[in-house]
Structures are given as C-alpha cells and as structure tokens.
Tab-separated table of C-alpha atoms and ligand atoms in Angstrom:
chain	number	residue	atom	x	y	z
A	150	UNK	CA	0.000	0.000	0.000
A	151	UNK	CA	1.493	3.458	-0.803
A	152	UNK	CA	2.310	5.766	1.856
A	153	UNK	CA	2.030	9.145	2.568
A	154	UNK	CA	4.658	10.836	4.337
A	155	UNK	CA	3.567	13.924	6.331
A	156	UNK	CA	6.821	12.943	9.047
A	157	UNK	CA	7.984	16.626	10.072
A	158	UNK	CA	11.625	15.127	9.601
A	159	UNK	CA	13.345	13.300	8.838
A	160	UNK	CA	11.446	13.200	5.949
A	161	UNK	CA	9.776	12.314	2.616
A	162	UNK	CA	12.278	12.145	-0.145
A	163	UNK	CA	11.409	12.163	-3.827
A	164	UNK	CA	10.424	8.498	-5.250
A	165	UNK	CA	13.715	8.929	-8.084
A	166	UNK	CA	15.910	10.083	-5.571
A	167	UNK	CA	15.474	7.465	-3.402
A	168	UNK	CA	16.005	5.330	-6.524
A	169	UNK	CA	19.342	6.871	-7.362
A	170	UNK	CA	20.503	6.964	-4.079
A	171	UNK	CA	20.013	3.126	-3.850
A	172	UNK	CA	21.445	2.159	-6.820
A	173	UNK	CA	24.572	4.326	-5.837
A	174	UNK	CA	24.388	2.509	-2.257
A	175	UNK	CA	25.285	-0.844	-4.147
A	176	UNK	CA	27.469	0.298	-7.811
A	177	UNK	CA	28.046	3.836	-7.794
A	178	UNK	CA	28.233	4.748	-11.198
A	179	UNK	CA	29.378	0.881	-12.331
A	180	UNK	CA	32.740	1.386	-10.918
A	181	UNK	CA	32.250	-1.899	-8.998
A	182	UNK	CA	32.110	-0.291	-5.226
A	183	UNK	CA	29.717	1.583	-3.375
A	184	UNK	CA	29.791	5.179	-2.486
A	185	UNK	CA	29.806	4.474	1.068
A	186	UNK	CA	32.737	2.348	0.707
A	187	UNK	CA	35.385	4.914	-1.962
A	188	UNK	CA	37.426	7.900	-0.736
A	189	UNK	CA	36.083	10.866	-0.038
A	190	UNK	CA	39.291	11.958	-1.562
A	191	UNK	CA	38.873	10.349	-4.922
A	192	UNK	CA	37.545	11.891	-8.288
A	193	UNK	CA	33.699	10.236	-7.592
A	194	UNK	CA	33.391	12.088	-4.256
A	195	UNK	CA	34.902	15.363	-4.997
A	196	UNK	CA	33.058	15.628	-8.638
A	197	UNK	CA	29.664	15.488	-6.510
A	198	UNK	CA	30.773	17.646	-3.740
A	199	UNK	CA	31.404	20.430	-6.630
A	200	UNK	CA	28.302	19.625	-8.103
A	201	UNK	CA	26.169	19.923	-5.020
A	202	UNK	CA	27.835	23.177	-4.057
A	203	UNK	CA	27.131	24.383	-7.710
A	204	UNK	CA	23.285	23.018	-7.285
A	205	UNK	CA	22.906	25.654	-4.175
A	206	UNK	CA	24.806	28.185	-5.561
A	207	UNK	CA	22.428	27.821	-8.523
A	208	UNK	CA	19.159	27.541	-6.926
A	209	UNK	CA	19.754	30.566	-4.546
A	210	UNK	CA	21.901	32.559	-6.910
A	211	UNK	CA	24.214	32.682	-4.583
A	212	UNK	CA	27.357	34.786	-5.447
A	213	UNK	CA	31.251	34.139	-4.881
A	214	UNK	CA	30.585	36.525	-1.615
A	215	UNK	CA	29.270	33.296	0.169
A	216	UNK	CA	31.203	30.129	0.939
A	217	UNK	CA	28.636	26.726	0.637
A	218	UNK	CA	29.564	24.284	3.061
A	219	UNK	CA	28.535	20.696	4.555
A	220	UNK	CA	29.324	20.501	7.823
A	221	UNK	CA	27.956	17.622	10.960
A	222	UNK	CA	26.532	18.372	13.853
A	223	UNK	CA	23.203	19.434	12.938
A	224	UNK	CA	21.292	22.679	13.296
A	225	UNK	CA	21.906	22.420	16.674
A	226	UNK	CA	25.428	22.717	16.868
A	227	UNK	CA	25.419	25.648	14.336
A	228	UNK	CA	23.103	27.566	17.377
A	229	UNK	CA	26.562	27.975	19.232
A	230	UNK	CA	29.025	28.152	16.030
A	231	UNK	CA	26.862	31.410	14.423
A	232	UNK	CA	27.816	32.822	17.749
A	233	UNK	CA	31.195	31.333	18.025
A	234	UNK	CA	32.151	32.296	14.917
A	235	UNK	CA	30.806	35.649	13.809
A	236	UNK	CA	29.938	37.552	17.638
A	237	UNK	CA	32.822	38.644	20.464
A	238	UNK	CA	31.901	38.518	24.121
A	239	UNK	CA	30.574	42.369	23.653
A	240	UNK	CA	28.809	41.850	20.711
A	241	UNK	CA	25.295	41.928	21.063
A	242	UNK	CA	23.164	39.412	18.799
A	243	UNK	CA	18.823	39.963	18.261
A	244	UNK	CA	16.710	37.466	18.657
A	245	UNK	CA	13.151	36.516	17.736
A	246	UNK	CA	12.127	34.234	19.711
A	247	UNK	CA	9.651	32.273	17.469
A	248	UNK	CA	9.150	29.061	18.643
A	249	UNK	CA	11.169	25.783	20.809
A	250	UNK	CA	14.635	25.849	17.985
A	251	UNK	CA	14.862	30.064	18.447
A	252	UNK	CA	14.153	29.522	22.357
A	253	UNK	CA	17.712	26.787	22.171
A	254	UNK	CA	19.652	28.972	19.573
A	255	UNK	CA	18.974	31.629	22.128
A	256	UNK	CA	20.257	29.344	25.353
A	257	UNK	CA	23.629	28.649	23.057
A	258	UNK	CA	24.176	32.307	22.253
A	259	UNK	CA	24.295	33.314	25.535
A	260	UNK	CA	27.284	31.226	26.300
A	261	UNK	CA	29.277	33.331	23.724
A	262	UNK	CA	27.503	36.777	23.335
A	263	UNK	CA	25.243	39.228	24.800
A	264	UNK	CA	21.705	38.500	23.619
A	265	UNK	CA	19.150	40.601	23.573
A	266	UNK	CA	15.729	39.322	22.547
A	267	UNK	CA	13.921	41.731	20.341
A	268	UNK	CA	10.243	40.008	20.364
A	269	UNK	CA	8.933	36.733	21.503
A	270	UNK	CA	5.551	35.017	20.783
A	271	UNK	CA	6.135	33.013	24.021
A	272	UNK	CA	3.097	33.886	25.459
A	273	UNK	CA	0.814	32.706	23.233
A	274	UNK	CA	2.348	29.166	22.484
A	275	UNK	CA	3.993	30.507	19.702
A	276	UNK	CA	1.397	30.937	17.491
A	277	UNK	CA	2.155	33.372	15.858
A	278	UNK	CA	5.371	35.344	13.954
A	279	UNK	CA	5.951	38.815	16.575
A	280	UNK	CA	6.119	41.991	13.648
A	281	UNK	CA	6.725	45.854	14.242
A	282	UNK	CA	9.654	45.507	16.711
A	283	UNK	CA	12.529	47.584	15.490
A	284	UNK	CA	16.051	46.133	15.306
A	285	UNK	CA	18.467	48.552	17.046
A	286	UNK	CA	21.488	49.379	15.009
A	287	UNK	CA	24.052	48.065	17.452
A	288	UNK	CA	23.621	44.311	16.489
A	289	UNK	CA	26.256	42.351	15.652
A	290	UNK	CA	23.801	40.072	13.572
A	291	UNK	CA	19.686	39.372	14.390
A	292	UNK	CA	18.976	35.646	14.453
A	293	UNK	CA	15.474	34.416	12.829
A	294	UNK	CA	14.226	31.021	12.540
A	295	UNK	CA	12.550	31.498	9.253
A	296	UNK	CA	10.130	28.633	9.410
A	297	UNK	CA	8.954	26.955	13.043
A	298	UNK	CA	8.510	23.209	12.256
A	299	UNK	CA	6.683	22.037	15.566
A	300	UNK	CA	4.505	24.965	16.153
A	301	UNK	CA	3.430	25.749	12.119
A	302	UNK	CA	4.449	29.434	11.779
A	303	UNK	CA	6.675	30.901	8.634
A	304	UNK	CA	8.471	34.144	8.418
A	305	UNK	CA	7.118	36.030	5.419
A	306	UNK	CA	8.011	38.889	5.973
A	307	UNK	CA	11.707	39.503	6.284
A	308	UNK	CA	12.540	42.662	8.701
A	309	UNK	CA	14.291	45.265	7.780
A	310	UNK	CA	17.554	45.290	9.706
A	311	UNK	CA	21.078	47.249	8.759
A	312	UNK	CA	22.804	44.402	10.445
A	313	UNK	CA	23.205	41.068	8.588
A	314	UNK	CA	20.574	38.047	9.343
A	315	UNK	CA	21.161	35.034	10.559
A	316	UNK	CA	18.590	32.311	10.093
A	317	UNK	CA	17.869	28.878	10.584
A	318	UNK	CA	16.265	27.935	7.584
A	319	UNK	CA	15.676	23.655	8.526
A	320	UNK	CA	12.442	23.408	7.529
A	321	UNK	CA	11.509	25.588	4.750
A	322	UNK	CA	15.389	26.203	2.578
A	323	UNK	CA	14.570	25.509	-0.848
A	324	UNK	CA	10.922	25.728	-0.374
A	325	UNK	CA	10.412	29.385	-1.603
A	326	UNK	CA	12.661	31.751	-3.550
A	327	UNK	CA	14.888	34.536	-0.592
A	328	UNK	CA	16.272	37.495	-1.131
A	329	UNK	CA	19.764	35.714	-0.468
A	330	UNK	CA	21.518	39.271	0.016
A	331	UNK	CA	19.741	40.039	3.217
A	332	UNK	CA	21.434	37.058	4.633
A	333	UNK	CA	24.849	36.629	6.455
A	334	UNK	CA	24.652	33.053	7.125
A	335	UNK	CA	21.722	30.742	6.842
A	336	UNK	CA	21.795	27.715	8.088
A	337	UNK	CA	19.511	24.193	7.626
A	338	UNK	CA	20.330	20.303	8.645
A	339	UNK	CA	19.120	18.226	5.842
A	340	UNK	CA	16.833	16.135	7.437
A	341	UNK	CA	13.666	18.296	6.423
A	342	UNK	CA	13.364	20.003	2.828
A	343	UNK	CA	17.034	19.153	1.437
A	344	UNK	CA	18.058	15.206	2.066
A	345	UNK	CA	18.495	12.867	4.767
A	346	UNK	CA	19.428	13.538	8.454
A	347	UNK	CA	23.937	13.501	9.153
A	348	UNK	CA	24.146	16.865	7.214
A	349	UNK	CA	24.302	20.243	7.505
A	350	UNK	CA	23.891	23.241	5.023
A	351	UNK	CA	25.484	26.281	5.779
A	352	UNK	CA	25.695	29.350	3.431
A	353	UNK	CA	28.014	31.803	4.602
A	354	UNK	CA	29.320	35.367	3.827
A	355	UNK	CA	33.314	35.045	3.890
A	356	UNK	CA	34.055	38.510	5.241
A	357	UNK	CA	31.669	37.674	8.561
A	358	UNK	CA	33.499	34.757	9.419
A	359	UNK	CA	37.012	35.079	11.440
A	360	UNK	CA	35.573	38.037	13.088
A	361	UNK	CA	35.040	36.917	16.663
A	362	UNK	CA	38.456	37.436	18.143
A	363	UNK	CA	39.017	33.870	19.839
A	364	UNK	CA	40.473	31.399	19.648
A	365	UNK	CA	38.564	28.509	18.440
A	366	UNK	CA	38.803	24.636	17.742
A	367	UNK	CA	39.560	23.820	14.553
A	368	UNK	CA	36.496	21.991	13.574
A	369	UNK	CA	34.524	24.956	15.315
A	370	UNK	CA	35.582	27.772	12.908
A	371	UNK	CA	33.998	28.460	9.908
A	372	UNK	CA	37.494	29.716	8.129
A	373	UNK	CA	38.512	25.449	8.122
A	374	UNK	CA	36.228	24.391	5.917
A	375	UNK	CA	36.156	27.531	3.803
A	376	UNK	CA	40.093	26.706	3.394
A	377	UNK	CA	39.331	23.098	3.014
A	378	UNK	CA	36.152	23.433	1.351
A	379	UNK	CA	34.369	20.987	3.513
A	380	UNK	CA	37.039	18.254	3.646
A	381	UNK	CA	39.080	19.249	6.457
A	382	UNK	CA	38.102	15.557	7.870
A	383	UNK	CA	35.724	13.028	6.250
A	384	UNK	CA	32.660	14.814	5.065
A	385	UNK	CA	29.240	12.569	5.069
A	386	UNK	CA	29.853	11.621	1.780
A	387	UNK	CA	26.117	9.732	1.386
A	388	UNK	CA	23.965	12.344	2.976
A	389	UNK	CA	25.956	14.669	0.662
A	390	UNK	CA	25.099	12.607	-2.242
A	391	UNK	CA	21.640	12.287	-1.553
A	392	UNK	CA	21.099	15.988	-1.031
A	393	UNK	CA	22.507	16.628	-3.941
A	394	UNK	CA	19.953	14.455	-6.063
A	395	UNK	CA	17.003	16.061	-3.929
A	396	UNK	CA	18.372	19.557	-5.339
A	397	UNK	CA	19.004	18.730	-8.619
A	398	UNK	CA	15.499	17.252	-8.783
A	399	UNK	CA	14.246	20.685	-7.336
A	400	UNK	CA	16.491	22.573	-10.096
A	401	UNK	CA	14.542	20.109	-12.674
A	402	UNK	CA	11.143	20.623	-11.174
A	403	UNK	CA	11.695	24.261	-11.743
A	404	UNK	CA	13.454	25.571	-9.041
A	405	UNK	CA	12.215	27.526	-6.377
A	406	UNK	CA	9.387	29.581	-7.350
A	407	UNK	CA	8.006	26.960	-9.218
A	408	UNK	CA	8.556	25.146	-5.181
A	409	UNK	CA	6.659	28.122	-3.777
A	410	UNK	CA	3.712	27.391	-6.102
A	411	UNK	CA	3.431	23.878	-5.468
A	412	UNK	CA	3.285	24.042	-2.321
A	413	UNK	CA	1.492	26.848	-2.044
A	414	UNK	CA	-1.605	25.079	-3.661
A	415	UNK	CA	-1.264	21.917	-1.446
A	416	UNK	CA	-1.039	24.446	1.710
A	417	UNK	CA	-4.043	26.106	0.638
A	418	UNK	CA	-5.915	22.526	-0.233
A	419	UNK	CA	-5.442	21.382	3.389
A	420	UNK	CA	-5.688	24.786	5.393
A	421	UNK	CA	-9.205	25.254	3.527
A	422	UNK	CA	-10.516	21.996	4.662
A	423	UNK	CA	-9.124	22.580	8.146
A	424	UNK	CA	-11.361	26.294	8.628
A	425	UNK	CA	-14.066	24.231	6.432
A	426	UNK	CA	-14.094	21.185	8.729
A	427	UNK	CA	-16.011	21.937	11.894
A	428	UNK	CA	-14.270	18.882	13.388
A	429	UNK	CA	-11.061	20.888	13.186
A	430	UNK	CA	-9.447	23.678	14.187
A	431	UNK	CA	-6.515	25.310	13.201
A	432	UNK	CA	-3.531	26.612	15.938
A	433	UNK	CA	-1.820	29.485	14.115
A	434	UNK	CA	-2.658	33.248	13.266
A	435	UNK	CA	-4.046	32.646	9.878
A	436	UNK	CA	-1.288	35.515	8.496
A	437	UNK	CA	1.418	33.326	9.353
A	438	UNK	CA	0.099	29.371	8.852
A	439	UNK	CA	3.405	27.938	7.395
A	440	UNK	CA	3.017	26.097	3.747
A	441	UNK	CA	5.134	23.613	5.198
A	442	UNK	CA	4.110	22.197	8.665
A	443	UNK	CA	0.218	22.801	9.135
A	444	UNK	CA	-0.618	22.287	12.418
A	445	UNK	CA	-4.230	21.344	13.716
A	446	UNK	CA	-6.322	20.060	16.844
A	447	UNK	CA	-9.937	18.228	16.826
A	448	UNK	CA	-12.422	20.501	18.824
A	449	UNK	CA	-13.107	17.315	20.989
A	450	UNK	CA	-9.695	15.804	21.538
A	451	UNK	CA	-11.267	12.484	22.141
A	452	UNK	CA	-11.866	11.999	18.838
A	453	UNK	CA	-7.489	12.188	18.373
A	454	UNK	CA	-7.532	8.468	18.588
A	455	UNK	CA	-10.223	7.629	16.116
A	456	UNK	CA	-9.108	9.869	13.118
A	457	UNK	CA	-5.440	8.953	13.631
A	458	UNK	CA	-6.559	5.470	12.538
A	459	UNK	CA	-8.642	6.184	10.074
A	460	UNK	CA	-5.581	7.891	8.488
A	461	UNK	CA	-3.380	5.035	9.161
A	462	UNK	CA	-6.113	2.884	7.170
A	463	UNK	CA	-5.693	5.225	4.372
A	464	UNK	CA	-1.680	4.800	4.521
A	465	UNK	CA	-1.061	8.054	5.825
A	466	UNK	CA	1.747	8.676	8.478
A	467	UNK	CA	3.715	10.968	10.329
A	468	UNK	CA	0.484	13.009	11.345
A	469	UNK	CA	0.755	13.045	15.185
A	470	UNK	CA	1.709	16.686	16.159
A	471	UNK	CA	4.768	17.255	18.597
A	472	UNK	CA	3.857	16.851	22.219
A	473	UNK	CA	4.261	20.867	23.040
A	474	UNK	CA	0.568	21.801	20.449
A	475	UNK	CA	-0.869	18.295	21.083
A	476	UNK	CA	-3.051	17.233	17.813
A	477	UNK	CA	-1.618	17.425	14.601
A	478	UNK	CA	0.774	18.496	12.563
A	479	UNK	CA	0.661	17.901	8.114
A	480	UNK	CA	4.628	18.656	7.477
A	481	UNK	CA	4.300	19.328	3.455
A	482	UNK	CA	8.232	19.383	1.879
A	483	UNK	CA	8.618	20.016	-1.458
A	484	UNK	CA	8.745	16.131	-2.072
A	485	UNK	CA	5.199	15.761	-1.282
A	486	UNK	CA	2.543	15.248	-3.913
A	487	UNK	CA	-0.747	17.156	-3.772
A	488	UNK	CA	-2.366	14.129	-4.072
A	489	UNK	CA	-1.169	12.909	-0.845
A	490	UNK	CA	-2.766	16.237	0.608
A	491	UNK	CA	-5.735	15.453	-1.146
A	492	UNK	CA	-6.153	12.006	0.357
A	493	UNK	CA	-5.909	14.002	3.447
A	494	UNK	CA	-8.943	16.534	3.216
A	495	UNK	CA	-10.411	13.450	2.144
A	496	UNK	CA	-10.126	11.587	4.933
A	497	UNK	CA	-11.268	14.604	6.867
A	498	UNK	CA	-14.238	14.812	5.152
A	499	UNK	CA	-14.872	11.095	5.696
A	500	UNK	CA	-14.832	11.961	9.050
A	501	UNK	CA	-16.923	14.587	9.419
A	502	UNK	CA	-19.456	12.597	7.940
A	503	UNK	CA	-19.424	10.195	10.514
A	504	UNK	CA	-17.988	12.195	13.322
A	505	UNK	CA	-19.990	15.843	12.703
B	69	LIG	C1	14.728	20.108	13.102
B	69	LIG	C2	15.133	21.498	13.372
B	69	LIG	C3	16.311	21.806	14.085
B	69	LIG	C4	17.190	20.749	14.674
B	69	LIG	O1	17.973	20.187	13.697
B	69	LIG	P1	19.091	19.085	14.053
B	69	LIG	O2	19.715	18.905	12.705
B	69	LIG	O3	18.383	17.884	14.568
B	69	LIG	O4	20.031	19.670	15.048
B	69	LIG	C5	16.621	23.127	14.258
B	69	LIG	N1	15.839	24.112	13.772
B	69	LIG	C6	14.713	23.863	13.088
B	69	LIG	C7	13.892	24.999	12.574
B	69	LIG	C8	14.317	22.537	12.871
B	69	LIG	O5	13.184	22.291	12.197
C-alpha cells in the first residue's frame, strides 16, 4: 500500500531520488564499489561535492561573496558556532524568539555573546510570527528562525535590519525563492526540505566569518572548511550525495518559485478543509500558517484516537503533532505530492461525515 509521508523530519524524499541513491548505495556509477565504501578523496566524491555546491549556488543565486559548506553536527550545533564564529563577548546578537529551535539557539548564544531578545511570541504558544519591533542598530547580527517546524508558523516577511541576518532555515530552505543578500549566514540540517538527516547546510558570507576574536577549535571555525572546502576531515559523503539528487530534482522541477507554487496550492488545499471542517481547528494566526508544517487540533480531543486510525487505514503517516501543540501536525516538503494532501482533506471529510 502506498504511503504518505507527512513525518515533520526526517522526511519524505522524492520516489527517483530514493532510486538513485540506492542504486549508488550498491554500484556507484558501475565502478564496482559503493559510495559508502570509496574515498572521499577520490575523483567520484569530490566531482559530486562540486556539483552539489554548484546546485545551491544555482538555486539561490548565490554569489562568490558566500562560501557553501557541509558541515555535521546538525542545526543544533550551528546555534553555538553562528555565535562562536561571527559575535565577540561584547557583541550583542537579536533574537526573535519564534518558537522551541529560536528559544535553544537563544540558550547557546548566551554562552558566547550578549543577547538581547527583540520580540517573543512566548506567550501565546507561539502561534504566531511577533512583527513591528525595530532592530536597534548596534547588532552584531539578528537571528530568525525562518520557518517553526513544531509549532506551524513561517516568516514572510523579512525585517528590515542594517545588520546582517542570521537564520535557521531547517524546515523551509529551498521551499520558496529569498532574497539571499539580506542574509549573512543561513543555516539548515538536511533532514527536512534538502536530504536525509547527518548533514548540515550552511551558506556563509566570507568577510563575517574570522571576526570573533578567539580562539577557536579547529572543527569549530567556519574559516577550516572555507580553506578546506568541507574536507578538512571526512565529510558525510552519502547524505551529501543524496542531497545533492534532492536539489538537482528541485532545479529540474523548476526551481524555487516553481517550489513556492506547489506548495502553495497543497497548503491552501489542506488549510481550507481545516477552517471548512467543523471537526477541526486550526492553531496558528491565519497571516502566518506555514506552507510547510500545518498544524491542527480536533475541537473534541477524544476523537485524536479515532481519526489517527482512520488515516493510518488510508496509509497516511507521520500526522501526530509534537507533544508541546498536542493534535496534529501535516509537514508538506517540497517532495510531497498534492495528491497525498488530497487524500488528506479526504479523509477529513470522511470523518466529518461520521464524526460531525
Ligand atoms: C529540526 C530542526 C532543528 C534541529 O535540527 P538538528 O539537525 O536535529 O540539530 C533546528 N531548527 C529547526 C527549525 C528545525 O526544524
């Protein structure tokens, strides 16, 4: 029975990358070995670490300003190394405090920097993206998490700010064309909208980096894999691989506006049938309902049970919503098909019918 994937991440993949990628687990390219098992020295391995640095720098027209690089660690250890790297002691770094990941980039800053959080949506469970605060000119950099994967808000809206942005971008890169220029780093671990989890993308204007005045580990500074363009030590030369096939099949499927539209329309498919639905209910200010993660309750909770299996019967997964909003949560990446969604408001309509 076909699945469909709503996991908020890891997760879904397109069906010809996962092809690729498992043909290339056993022959890579009939050279006899697989690509987990060759250098990550050797002419295979750098050839599609150029390529996949070329695929970003194409998709976001990035220019030579900005180093590309695939790092470990996750977003989470890039919380601390944005403030490592590009913030002194004194520097001051802005927050918006948008949700559970800003809220632990924040707790990491601290460590390194002065922080001083601009606007926060804390008291209202997040549910919603805080607008009209004013970034003070003294900032070192303002941090933004663009797009809040357990609580369903997006950033769309970008603030206007004379100091550079920094922004985790884990859940909604690639989804939606940027205005690249108004960022100083952006940062995203795979998992989500770009491959599979043991990778991280980080984009990354050269003249911020080296700025911070310590002294830092090796593997901690930005400037080392810059110089060693991501192979100071062994890179992870599958998730690398498989990213790169998920981007190339975004560059193919028209790149990222013609992202934005697609999932624009599935966004709007499901977020009609959830104000439609008076079973449902959804838990974010309308204005700022992310196109990726739509999060939604059941007026009477006891009915959570009951609809989850119906939409296990129907092959969906991944619907339960994180344990902080309770109910639901449809994650929609670029690799999911509007017909999955569709199946979805389905469902919900079955259940009305014998729920409402
Ligand atoms: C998933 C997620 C993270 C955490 O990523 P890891 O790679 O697991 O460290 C951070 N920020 C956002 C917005 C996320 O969605």
């Amino acid at each position: 029975m076909k699945k469909h994937n709503f996991f908020a991440g890891p997760a879904i993949l397109p069906e010809e990358v996962k092809k690729q990628a498992s043909e290339a687990a056993l022959d890579y390219q009939g050279i006899g070995l697989s690509l987990m098992e060759i250098s990550h020295r050797g002419k295979e391995f750098v050839a599609i670490l150029e390529k996949t640095e070329q695929t970003v720098r194409e998709l976001l027209g990035l220019s030579d300003d900005y180093a590309v690089l695939f790092l470990t660690g996750g977003a989470s250890t890039q919380f601390f190394m944005t403030a490592m790297n590009l913030a002194s002691d004194n520097d001051t770094i802005g927050f918006v405090d948008t949700g559970s990941w800003s809220k632990k980039a924040i707790k990491e800053a601290r460590n390194f920097c002065q922080v001083d959080v601009l606007a926060s949506s804390a008291d209202s469970n997040y549910n919603y993206i805080p607008k009209n605060y004013s970034v003070p000119d003294k900032l070192k950099y303002l941090h933004l998490t663009s797009n809040n994967t357990i609580f369903g808000t997006q950033t769309k809206i970008w603030p206007d700010s004379s100091c550079p942005i920094v922004c985790d971008m884990s859940s909604d890169i690639f989804s939606r064309p940027l205005p690249v220029e108004k960022f100083g780093l952006i940062y995203a671990g795979a998992q989500k909208n770009v491959g599979p989890a043991g990778v991280t993308l980080v984009i990354v204007k050269k003249d911020l980096v080296n700025k911070s005045g310590r002294n830092l580990p090796t593997m901690l500074n930005y400037q080392t894999h810059i110089d060693k363009d991501s192979s100071f030590n062994t890179p992870p030369v599958f998730p690398i691989y498989v990213s790169m096939l998920t981007m190339q099949w975004v560059l193919k499927n028209g790149g990222l506006q013609a992202m934005k539209s697609r999932n624009d329309a599935k966004a709007e498919v499901l977020y009609n049938e959830i104000d439609r639905n008076g079973l449902f209910k959804g838990t974010t200010a309308p204005e700022d309902r992310s196109p990726m993660n739509a999060t939604f309750v059941l007026e009477n909770p006891e009915l959570e049970e009951a609809f989850l299996e119906i939409c296990t019967e129907a092959g969906i997964v991944g619907l339960k919503g994180h344990r902080s909003v309770g109910g639901f949560r449809a994650s929609m990446y670029n690799a999911i098909e509007l017909e999955s969604v569709q199946l979805l408001v389905d469902v919900m309509k079955s259940f009305e019918q014998k729920n409402g």
